[in-house]
Short mmCIF file of C-alpha atoms in Angstrom, two decimals:
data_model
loop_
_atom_site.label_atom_id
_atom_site.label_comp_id
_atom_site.label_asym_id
_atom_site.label_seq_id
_atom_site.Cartn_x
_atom_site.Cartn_y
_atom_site.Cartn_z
CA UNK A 192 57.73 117.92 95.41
CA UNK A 193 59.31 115.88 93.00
CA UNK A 194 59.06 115.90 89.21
CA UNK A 195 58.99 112.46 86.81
CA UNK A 196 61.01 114.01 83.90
CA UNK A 197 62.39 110.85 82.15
CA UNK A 198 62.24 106.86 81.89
CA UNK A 199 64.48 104.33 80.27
CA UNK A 200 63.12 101.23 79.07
CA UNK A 201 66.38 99.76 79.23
CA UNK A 202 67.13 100.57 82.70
CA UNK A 203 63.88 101.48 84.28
CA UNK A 204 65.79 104.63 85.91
CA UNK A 205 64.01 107.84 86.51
CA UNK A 206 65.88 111.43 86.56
CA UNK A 207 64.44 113.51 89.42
CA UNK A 208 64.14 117.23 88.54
CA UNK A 209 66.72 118.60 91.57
CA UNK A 210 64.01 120.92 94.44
CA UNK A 211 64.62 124.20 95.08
CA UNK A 212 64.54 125.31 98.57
CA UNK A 213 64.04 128.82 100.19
CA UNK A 214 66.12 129.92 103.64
CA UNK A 215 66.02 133.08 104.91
CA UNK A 216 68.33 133.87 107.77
CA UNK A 217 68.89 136.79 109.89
CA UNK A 218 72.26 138.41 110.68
CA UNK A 219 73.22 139.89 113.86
CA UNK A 220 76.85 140.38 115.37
CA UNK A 221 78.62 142.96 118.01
CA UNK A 222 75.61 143.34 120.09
CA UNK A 223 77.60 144.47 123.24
CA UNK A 224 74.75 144.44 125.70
CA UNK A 225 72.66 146.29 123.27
CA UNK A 226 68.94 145.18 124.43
CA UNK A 227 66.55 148.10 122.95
CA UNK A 228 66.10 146.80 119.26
CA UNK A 229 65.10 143.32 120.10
CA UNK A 230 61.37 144.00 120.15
CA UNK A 231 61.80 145.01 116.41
CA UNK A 232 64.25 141.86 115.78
CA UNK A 233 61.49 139.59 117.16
CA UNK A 234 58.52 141.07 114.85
CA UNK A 235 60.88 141.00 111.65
CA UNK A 236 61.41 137.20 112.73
CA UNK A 237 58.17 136.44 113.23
CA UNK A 238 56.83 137.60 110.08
CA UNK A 239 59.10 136.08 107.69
CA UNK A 240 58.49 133.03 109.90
CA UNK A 241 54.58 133.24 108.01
CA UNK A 242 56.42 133.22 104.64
CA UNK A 243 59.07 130.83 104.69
CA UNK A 244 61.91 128.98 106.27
CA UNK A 245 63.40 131.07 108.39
CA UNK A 246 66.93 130.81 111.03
CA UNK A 247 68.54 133.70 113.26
CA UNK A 248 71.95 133.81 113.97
CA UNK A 249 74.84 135.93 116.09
CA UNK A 250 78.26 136.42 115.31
CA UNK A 251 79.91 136.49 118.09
CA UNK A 252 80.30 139.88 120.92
CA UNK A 253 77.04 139.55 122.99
CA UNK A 254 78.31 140.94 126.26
CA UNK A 255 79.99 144.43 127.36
CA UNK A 256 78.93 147.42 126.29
CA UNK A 257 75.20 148.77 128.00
CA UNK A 258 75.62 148.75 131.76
CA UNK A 259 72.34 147.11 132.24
CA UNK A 260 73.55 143.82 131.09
CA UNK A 261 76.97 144.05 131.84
CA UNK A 262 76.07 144.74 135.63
CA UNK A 263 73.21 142.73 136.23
CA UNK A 264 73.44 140.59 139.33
CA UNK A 265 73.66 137.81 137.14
CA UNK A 266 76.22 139.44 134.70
CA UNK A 267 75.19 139.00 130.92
CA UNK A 268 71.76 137.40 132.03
CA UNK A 269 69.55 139.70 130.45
CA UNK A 270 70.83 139.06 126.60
CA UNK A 271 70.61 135.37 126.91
CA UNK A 272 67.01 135.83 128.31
CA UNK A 273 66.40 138.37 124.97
CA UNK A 274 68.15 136.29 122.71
CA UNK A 275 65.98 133.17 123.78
CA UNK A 276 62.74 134.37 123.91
CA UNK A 277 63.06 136.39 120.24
CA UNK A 278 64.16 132.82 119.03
CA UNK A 279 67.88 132.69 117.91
CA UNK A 280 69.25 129.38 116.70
CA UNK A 281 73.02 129.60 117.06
CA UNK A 282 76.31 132.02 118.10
CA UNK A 283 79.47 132.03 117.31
CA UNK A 284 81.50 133.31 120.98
CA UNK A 285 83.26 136.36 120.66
CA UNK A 286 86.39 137.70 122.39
CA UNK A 287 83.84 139.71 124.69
CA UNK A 288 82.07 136.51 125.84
CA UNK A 289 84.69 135.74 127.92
CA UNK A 290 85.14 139.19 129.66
CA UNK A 291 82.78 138.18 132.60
CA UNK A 292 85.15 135.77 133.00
CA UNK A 293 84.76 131.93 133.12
CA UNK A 294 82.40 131.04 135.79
CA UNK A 295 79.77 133.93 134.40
CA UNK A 296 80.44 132.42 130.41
CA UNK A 297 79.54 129.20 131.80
CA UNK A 298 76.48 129.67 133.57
CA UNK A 299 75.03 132.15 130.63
CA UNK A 300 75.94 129.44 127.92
CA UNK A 301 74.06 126.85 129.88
CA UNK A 302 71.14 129.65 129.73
CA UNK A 303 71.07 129.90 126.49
CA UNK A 304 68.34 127.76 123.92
CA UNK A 305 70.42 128.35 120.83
CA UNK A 306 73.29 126.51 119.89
CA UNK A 307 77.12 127.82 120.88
CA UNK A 308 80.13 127.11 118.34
CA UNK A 309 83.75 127.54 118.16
CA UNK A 310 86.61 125.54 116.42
CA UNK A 311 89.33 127.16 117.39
CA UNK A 312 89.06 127.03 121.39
CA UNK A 313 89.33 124.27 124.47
CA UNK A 314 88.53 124.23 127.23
CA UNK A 315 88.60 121.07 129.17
CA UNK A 316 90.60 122.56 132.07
CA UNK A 317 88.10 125.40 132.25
CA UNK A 318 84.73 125.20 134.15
CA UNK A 319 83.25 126.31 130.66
CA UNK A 320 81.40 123.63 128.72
CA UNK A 321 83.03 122.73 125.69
CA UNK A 322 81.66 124.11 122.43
CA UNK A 323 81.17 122.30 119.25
CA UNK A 324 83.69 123.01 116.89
CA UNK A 325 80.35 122.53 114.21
CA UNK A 326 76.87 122.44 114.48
CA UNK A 327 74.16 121.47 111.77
CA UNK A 328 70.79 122.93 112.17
CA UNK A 329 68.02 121.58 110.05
CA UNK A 330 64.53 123.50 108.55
CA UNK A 331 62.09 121.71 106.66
CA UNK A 332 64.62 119.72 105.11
CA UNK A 333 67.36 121.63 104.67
CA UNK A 334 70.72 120.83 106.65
CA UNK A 335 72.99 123.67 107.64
CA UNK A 336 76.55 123.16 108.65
CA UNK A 337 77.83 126.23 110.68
CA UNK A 338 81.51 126.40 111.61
CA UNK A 339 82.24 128.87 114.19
CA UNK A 340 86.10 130.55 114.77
CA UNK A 341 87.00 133.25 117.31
CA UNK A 342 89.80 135.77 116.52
CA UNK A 343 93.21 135.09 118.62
CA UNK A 344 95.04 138.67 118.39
CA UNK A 345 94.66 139.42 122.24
CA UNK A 346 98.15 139.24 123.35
CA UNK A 347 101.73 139.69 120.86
CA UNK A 348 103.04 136.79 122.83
CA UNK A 349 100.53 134.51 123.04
CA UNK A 350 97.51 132.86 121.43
CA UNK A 351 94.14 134.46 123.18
CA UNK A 352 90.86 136.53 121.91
CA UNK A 353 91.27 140.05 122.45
CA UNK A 354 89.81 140.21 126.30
CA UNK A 355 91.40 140.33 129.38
CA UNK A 356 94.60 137.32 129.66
CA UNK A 357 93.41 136.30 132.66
CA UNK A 358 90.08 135.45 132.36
CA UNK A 359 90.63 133.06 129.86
CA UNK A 360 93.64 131.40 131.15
CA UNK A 361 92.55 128.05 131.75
CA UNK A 362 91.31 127.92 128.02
CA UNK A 363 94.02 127.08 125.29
CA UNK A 364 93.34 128.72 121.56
CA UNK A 365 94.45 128.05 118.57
CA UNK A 366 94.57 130.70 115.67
CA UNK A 367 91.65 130.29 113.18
CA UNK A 368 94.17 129.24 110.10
CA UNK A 369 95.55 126.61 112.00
CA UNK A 370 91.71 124.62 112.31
CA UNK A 371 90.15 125.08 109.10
CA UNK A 372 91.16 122.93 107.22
CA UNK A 373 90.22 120.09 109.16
CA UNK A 374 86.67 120.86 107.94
CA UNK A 375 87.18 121.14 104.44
CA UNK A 376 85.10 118.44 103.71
CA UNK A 377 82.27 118.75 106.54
CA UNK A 378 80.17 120.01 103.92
CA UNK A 379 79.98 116.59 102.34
CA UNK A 380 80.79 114.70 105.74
CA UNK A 381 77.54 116.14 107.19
CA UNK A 382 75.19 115.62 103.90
CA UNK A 383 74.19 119.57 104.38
CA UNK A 384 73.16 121.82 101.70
CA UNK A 385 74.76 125.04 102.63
CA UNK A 386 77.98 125.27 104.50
CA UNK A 387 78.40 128.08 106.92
CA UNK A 388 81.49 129.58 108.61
CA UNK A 389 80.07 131.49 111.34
CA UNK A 390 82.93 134.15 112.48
CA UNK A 391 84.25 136.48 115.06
CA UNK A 392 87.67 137.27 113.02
CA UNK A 393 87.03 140.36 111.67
CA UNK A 394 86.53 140.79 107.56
CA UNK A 395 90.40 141.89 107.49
CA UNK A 396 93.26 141.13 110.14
CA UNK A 397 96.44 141.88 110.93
CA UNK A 398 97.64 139.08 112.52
CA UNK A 399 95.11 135.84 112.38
CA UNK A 400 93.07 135.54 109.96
CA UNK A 401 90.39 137.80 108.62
CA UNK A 402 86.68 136.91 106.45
CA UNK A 403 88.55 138.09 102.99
CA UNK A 404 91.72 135.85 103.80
CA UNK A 405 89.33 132.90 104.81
CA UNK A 406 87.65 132.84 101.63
CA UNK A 407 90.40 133.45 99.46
CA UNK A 408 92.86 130.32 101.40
CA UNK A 409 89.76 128.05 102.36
CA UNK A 410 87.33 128.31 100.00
CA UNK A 411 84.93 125.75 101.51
CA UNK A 412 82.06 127.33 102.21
CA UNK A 413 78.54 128.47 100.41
CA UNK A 414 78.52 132.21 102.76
CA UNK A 415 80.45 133.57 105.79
CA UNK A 416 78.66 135.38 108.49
CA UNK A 417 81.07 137.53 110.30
CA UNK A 418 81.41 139.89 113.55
CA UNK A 419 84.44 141.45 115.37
CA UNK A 420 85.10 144.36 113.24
CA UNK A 421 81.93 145.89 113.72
CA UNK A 422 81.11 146.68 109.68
CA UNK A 423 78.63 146.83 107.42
CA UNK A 424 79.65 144.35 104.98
CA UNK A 425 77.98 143.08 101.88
CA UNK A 426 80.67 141.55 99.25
CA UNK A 427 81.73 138.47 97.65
CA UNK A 428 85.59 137.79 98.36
CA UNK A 429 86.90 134.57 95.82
CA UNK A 430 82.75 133.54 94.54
CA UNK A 431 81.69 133.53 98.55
CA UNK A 432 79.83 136.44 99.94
CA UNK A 433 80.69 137.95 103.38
CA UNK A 434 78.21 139.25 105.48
CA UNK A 435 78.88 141.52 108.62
CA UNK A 436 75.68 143.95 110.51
CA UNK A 437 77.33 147.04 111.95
CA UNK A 438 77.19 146.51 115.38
CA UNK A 439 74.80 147.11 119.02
CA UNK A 440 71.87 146.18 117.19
CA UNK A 441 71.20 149.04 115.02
CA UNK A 442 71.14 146.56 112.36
CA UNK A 443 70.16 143.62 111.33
CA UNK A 444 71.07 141.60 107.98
CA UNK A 445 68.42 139.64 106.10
CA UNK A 446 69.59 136.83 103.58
CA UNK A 447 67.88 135.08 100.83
CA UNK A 448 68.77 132.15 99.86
CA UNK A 449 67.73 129.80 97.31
CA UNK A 450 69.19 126.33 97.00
CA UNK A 451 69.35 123.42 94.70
CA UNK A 452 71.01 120.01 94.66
CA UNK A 453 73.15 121.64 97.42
CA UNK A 454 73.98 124.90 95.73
CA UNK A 455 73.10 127.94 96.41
CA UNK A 456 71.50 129.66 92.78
CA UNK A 457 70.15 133.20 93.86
CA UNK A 458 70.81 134.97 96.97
CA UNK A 459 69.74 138.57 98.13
CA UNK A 460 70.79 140.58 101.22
CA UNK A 461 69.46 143.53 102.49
CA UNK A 462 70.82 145.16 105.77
CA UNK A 463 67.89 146.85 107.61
CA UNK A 464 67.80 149.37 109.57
CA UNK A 465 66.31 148.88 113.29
CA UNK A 466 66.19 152.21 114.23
CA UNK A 467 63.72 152.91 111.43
CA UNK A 468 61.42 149.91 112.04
CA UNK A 469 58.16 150.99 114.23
CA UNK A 470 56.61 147.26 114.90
CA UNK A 471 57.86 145.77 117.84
CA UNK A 472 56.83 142.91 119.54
CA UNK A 473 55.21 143.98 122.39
CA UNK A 474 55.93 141.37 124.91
CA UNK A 475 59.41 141.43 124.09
CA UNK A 476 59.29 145.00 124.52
CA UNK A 477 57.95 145.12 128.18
CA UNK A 478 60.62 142.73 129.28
CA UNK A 479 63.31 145.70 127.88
CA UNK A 480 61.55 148.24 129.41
CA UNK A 481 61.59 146.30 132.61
CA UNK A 482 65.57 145.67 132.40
CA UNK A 483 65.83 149.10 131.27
CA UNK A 484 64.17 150.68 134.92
CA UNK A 485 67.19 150.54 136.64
CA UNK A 486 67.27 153.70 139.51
CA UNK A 487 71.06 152.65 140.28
CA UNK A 488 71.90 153.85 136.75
CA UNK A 489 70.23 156.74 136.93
CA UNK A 490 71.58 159.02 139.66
CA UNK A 491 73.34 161.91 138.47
CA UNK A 492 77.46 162.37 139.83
CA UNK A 493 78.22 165.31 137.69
CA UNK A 494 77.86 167.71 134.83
CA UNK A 495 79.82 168.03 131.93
CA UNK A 496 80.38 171.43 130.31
CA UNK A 497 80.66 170.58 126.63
CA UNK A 498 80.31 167.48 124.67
CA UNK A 499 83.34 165.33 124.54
CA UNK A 500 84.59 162.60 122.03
CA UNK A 501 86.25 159.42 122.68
CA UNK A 502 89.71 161.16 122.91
CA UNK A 503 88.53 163.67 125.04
CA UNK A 504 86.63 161.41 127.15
CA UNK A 505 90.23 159.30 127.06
CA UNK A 506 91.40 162.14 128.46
CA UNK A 507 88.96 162.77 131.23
CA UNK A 508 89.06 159.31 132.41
CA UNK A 509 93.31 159.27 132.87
CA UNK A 510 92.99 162.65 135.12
CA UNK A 511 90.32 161.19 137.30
CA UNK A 512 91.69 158.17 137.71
CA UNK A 513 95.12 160.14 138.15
CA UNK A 514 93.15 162.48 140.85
CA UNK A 515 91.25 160.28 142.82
CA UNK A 516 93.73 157.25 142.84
CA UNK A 517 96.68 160.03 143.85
CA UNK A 518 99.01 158.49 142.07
CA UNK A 519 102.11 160.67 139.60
CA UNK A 520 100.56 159.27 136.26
CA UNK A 521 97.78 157.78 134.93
CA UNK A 522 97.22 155.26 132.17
CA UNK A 523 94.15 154.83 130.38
CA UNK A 524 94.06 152.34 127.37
CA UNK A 525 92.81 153.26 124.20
CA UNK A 526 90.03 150.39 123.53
CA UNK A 527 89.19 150.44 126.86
CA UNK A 528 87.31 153.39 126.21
CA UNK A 529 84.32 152.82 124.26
CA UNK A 530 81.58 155.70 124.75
CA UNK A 531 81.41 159.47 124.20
CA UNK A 532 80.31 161.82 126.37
CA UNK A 533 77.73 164.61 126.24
CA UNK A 534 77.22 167.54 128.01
CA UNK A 535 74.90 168.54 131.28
CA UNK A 536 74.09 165.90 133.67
CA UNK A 537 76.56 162.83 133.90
CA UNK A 538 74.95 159.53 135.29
CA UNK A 539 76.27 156.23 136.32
CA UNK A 540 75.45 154.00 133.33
CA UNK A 541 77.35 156.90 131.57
CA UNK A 542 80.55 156.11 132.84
CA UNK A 543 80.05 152.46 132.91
CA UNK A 544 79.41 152.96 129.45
CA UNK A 545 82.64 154.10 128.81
CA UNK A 546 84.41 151.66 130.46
CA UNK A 547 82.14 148.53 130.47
CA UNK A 548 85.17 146.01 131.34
CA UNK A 549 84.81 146.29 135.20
CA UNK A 550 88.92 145.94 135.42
CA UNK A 551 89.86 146.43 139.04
CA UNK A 552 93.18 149.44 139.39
CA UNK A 553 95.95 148.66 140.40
CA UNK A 554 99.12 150.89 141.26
CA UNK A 555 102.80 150.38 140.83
CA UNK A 556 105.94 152.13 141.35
CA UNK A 557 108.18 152.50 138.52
CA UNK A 558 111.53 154.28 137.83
CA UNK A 559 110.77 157.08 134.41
CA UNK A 560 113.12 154.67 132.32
CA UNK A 561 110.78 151.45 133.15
CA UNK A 562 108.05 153.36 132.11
CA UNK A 563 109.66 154.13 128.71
CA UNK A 564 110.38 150.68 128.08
CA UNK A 565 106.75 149.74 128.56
CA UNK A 566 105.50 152.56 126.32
CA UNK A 567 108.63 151.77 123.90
CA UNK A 568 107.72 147.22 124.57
CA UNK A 569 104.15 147.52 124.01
CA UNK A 570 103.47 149.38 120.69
CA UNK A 571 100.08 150.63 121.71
CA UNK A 572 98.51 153.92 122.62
CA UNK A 573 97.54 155.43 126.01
CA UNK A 574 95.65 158.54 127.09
CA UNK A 575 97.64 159.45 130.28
CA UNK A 576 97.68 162.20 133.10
CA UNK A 577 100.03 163.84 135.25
CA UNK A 578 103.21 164.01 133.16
CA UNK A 579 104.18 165.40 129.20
CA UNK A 580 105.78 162.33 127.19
CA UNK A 581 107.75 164.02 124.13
CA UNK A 582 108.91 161.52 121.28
CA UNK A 583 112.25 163.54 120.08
CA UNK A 584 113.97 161.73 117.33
CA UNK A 585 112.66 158.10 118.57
CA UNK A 586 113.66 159.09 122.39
CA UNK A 587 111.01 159.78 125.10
CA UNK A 588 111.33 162.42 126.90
CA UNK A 589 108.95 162.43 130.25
CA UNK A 590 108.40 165.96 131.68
CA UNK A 591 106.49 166.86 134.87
CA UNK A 592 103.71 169.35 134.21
CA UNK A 593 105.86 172.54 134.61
CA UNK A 594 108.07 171.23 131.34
CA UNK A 595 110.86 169.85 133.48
CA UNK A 596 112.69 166.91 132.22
CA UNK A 597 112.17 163.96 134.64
CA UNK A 598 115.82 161.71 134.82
CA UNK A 599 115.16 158.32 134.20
CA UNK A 600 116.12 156.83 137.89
CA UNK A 601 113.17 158.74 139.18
CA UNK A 602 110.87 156.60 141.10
CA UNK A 603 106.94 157.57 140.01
CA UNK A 604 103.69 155.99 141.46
CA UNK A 605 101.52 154.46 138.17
CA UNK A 606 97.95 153.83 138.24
CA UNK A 607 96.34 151.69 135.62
CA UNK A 608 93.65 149.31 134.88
CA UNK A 609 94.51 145.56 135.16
CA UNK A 610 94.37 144.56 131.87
CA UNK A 611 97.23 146.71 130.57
CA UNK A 612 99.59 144.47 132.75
CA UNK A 613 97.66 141.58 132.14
CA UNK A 614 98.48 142.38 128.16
CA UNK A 615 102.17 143.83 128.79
CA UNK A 616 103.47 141.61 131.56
CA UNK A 617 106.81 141.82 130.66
CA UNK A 618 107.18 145.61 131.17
CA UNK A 619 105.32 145.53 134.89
CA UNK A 620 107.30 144.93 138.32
CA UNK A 621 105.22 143.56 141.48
CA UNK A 622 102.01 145.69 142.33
CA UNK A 623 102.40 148.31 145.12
CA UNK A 624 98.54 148.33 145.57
CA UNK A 625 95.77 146.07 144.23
CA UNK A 626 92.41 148.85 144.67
CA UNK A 627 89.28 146.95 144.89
CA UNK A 628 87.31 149.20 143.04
CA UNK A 629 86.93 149.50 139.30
CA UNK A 630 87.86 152.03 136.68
CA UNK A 631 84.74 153.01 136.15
CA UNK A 632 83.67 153.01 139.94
CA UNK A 633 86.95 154.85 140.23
CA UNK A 634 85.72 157.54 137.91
CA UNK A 635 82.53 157.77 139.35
CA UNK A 636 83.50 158.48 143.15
CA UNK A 637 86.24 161.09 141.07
CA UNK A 638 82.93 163.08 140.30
CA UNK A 639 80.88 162.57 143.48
CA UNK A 640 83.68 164.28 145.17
CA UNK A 641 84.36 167.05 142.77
CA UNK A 642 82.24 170.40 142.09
CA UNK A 643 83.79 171.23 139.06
CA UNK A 644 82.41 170.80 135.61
CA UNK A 645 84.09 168.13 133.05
CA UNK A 646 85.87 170.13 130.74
CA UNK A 647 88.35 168.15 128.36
CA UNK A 648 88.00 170.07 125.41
CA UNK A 649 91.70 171.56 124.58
CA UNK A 650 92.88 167.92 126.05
CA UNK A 651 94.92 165.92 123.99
CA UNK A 652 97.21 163.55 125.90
CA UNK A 653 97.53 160.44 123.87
CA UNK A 654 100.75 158.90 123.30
CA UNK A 655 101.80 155.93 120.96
CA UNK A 656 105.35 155.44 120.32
#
């Protein structure tokens, strides 16, 4: 509604009292395959709907995580079905989107109802449809420019997301810094009254850039909505606030917004619990409960004595793998372990909790002294099995499990996952043995075939150099 405030005889010109306009938009971000909370997302939705204008949004990291989705026949299916049918409007693609690789990313984006965006990727060598670097999305008269950037800290040598090199390597990335500013001025380009970078960066990074170092060395934008680091963040960083929502859907951020003549003049966010809501949609519900009745996930392969943390479970997972791969030493990667582990009965979706990735094993034979150079090369940390690694005064020391030094012309077989060579390529010779199966399906016929109970409490072989 407009408002006659003034008239001038002399120029017959009216002044137009500027319209306030109401947005409220939902946050989510680092879903990884979570699916049990959208029921409650899609009756929180639905009801502001009644009230006012309302648009749902994901920052980025969808995929990997809950077995159910990660192993559907039609990998990642099931969130792009739940994400549709509660109503989301737009994503930003996270590192994990492309761990299915680029055939699945492809065929889920074109299932999708809600816009995609990313800046900072392309991919017309790729079979992956190209997404917009922008989008604007429009409510009752009010335009909304979303910018979406992807983090590029996969690989030391190389500009990729953090997933696995070579399922994105027909796609070229650049790092988020290094795109920006070409949309400075999209807020005014686009005629939009709120300008939106919608991120998977991280609020603080290392290497490319982070929410806090976006707003502070591009301040072009009204709010940033940011994933990747998995935090519950509520701050303003140089006058713009940054939002982030936890993570697997336990969350969910709500944001008030009020705007006039393009400005935003009163915002208010409150980050809600899900696990504390009780209305669900119940529609939405029955279509988890019917991805959720999955017998494959169910059987039982083995016990575990005691509950075991991530280390621990670090631990457990480099043995087996050591054990039923029958191989000198195991390596297990740190992030490639993303589940605890409780005690009594151990079932599938367990373990494919734990490690979601689905990276095939492969073994090589390397002298002790290659070995050191890779642990030495890659600056990262590894759970491992079937050897001691000593740092004494900045020299590794590999013993065999009676305390014996190993020399460093020693020839030992290796077992890892994939990705670690993928990641360190310049510290791996040629493959002895590509195994078909998994990690996790490694683990998992590990514990069909032993009686014993998993025990990894006094376990704590982790070593970073």
């Amino acid at each position: 509604m407009f408002f006659l405030t003034a008239c001038s005889k002399e120029t017959n010109s009216i002044i137009i009292d500027p319209v306030e306009k109401n947005l409220t938009i939902f946050i989510t971000n680092d879903i990884h395959g979570s699916i049990d909370n959208f029921a409650k997302v899609k009756y929180l939705v639905d009801e502001e709907k009644k009230k006012t204008n309302v648009l749902l949004t994901n920052a980025g990291d969808i995929f990997s995580g809950n077995p159910i989705v990660d192993n559907y026949p039609e990998k990642g299916f099931p969130i792009i079905d739940l994400m549709n049918r509660v109503g989301y409007d737009i994503s930003v693609i996270g590192n994990h989107e492309f761990d299915y690789g680029e055939t699945n990313l492809k065929d889920r984006m074109q299932q999708a109802n809600f816009k995609w965006v990313c800046a900072n990727v392309e991919t017309s060598a790729s079979v992956i449809p190209q997404p917009s670097a922008f989008t604007n999305i429009t409510i009752d008269d009010i335009k909304v420019s979303f910018l979406g950037l992807v983090e590029t800290d996969g690989k030391e040598n190389d500009i990729i997301p953090s997933t696995h090199p070579w399922r994105v390597k027909n796609l070229t990335f650049q790092n988020p810094e290094d795109v920006v500013n070409q949309y400075k001025d999209l807020k005014a380009e686009e005629n939009a009254d709120l300008y939106i970078a919608l991120t998977h960066i991280g609020h603080s990074k290392q290497y490319s850039l982070g929410d806090f170092q976006l707003a502070t060395q591009f301040p072009y934008f009204d709010l940033i909505i940011g994933g990747h680091s998995n935090g519950k963040i509520d701050t303003v960083v140089n006058k713009i606030p940054v939002f982030q929502a936890g993570n697997n859907l336990d969350y969910i951020g709500k944001i008030e917004l009020t705007i006039e003549d393009k400005k935003v003049i009163n915002i208010n966010y409150q980050l809600i619990n899900l696990n504390t809501v009780t209305e669900e949609d119940s529609d939405i519900k029955k279509r988890i409960n019917d991805y959720n009745d999955a017998p494959f996930f169910k059987e039982v392969i083995g016990s575990a004595q005691v509950n075991h943390n991530k280390d621990q479970v670090g631990n457990f997972a480099a043995d087996a793998l050591r054990l039923q791969m029958k191989v000198d030493v195991a390596f297990q990667n740190n992030g490639g372990v993303r589940s605890i582990l409780d005690d009594g009965d151990i079932t599938k979706k367990e373990i494919y909790q734990i490690l979601p990735f689905n990276n095939p094993m492969i073994v090589y034979e390397m002298t002790v002294a290659e070995i050191k150079n890779f642990l030495i090369g890659s600056g990262a940390g590894f759970y491992y099995a079937g050897v001691i690694f000593e740092n004494n005064n900045n020299r590794i020391i590999v013993k065999d499990l009676n305390g014996n030094t190993i020399p460093d012309n020693t020839t030992l077989t290796v077992g890892v996952n994939d990705y670690v060579p993928a990641v360190y390529d310049l510290f791996f010779p040629t493959p002895k043995n590509i195994n078909p199966e998994t990690d996790a399906e490694t683990v998992i016929d590990y514990l069909k075939h032993t009686s014993s109970e998993i025990n990894y409490s006094a376990s704590n072989n982790f070593f970073r150099y």
